[in-house]
Short mmCIF file of C-alpha atoms in Angstrom, two decimals:
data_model
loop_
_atom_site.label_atom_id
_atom_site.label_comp_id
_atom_site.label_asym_id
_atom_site.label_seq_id
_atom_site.Cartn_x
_atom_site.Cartn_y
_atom_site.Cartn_z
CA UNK A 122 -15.79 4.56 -1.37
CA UNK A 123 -13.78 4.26 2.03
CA UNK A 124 -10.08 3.70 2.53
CA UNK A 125 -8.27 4.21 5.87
CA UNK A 126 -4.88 3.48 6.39
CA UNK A 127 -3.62 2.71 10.00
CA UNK A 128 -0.36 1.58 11.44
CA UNK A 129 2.33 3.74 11.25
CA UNK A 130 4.47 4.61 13.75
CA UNK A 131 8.67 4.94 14.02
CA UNK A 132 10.69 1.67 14.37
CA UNK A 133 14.38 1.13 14.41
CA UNK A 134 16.28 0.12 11.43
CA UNK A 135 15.39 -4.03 10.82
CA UNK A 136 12.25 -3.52 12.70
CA UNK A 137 8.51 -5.06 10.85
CA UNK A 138 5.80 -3.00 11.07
CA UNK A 139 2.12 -3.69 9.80
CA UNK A 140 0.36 -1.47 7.48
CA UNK A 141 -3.68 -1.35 7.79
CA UNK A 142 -6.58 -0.22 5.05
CA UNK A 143 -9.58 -0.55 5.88
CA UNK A 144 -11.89 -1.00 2.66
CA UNK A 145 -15.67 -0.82 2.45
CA UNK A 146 -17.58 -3.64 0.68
CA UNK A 147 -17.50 -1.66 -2.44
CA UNK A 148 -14.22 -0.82 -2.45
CA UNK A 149 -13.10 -4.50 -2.14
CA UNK A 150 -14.63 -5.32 -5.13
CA UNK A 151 -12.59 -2.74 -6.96
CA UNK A 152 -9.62 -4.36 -9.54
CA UNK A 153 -7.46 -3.52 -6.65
CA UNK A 154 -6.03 -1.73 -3.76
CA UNK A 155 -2.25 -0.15 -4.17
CA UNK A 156 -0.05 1.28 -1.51
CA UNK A 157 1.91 4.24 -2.20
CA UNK A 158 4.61 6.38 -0.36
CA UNK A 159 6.09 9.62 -0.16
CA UNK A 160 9.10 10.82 0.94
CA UNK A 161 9.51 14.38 1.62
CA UNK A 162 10.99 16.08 -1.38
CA UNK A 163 10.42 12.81 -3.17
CA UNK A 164 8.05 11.80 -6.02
CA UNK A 165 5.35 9.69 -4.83
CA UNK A 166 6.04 5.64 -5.74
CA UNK A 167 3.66 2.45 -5.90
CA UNK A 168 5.24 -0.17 -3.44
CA UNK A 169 2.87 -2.90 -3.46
CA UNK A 170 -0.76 -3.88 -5.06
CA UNK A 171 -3.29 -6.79 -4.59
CA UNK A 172 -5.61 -8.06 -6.90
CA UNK A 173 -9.47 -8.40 -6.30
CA UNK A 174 -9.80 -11.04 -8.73
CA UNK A 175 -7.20 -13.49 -7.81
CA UNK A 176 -5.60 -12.46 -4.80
CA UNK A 177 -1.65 -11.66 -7.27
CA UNK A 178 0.99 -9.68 -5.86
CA UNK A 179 3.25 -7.22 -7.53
CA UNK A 180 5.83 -4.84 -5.28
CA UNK A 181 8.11 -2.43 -6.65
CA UNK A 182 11.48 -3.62 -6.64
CA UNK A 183 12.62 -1.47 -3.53
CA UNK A 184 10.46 -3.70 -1.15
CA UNK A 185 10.51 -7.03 -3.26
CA UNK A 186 11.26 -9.92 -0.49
CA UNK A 187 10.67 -7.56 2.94
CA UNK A 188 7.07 -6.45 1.89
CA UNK A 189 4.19 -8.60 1.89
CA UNK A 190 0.49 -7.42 0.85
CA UNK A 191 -2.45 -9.13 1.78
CA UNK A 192 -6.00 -9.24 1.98
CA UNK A 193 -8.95 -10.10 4.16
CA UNK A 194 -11.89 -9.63 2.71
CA UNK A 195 -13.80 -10.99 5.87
CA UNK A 196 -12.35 -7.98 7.76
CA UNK A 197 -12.12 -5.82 4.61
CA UNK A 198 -8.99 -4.79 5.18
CA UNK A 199 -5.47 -4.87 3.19
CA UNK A 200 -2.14 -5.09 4.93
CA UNK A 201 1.27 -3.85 4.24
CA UNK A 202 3.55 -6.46 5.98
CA UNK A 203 6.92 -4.78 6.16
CA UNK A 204 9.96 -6.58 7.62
CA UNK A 205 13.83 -5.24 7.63
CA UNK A 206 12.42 -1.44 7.35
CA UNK A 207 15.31 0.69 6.17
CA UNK A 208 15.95 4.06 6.83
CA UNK A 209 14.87 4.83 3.12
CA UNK A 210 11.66 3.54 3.94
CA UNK A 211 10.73 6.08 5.85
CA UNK A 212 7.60 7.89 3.95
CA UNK A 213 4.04 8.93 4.46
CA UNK A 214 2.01 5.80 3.38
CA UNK A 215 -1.23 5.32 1.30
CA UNK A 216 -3.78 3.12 0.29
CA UNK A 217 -5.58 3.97 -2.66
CA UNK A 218 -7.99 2.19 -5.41
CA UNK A 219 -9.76 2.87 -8.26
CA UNK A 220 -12.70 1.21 -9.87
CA UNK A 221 -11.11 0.80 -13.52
CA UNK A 222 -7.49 0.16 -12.75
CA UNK A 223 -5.38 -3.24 -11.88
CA UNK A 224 -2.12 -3.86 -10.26
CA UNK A 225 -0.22 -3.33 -13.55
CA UNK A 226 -1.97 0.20 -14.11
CA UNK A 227 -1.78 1.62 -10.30
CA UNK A 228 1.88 0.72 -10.07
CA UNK A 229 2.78 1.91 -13.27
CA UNK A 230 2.55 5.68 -12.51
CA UNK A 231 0.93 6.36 -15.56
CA UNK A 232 -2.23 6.31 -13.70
CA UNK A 233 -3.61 8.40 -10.30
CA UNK A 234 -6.37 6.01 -8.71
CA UNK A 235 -9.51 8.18 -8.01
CA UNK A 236 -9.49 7.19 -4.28
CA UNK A 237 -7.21 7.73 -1.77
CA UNK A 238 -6.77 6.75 2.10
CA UNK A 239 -5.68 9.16 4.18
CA UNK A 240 -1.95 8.45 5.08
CA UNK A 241 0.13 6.81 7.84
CA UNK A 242 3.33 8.15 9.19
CA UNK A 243 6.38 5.31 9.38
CA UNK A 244 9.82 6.76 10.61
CA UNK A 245 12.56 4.40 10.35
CA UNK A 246 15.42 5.75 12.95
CA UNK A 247 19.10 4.11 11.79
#
């Protein structure tokens, strides 16, 4: 199992940037691929996941309408679209899966997904 998360990088207040993780074959096939962030000081939180089986959304209500997550599974890669970043935003970001747990499950907290990318730095400056 492979996950690596690309794309950080610092970005002024209202500024996009575009959140890469890089799956293997297997790892696509998994229920699903979550992203996750954390804040210094600051519980780690589910912002987004993506289905393997039919391609549904979910998003924590923090990023609902500025995030987007997709999926190529041609490139075998997920993205993390995020538009009007916010200084709250700011967090150390992961990808992570598991081979027994869906959307509902990862995001829920309840959960830790076995596999983890390495994270990617995003520093929102106000």
């Amino acid at each position: 199992v492979q996950l690596q998360a690309s794309g950080g990088g610092l970005v002024q207040s209202g500024g996009s940037l575009r959140l890469s993780c890089a799956a293997s074959e297997v790892t696509l096939a998994y229920p699903a691929i979550g992203w996750f962030r954390q804040a210094p000081g600051k519980e780690r939180e589910g912002v987004s996941c993506i289905s393997s089986r039919d391609s549904s959304t979910h998003y924590a209500d923090s990023v609902k309408g500025r995030f987007t997550i997709s999926r190529d599974n041609n490139k075998g890669t997920v993205y993390l679209q995020m538009n009007d970043l916010k200084p709250e935003d700011a967090a150390t970001y992961y990808c992570a899966t598991d081979p027994l747990l869906g959307c509902l499950a990862i995001l829920s907290g309840n959960f830790h997904p076995n596999f983890w990318g390495q994270g990617t730095q995003v520093t929102v400056s106000s």
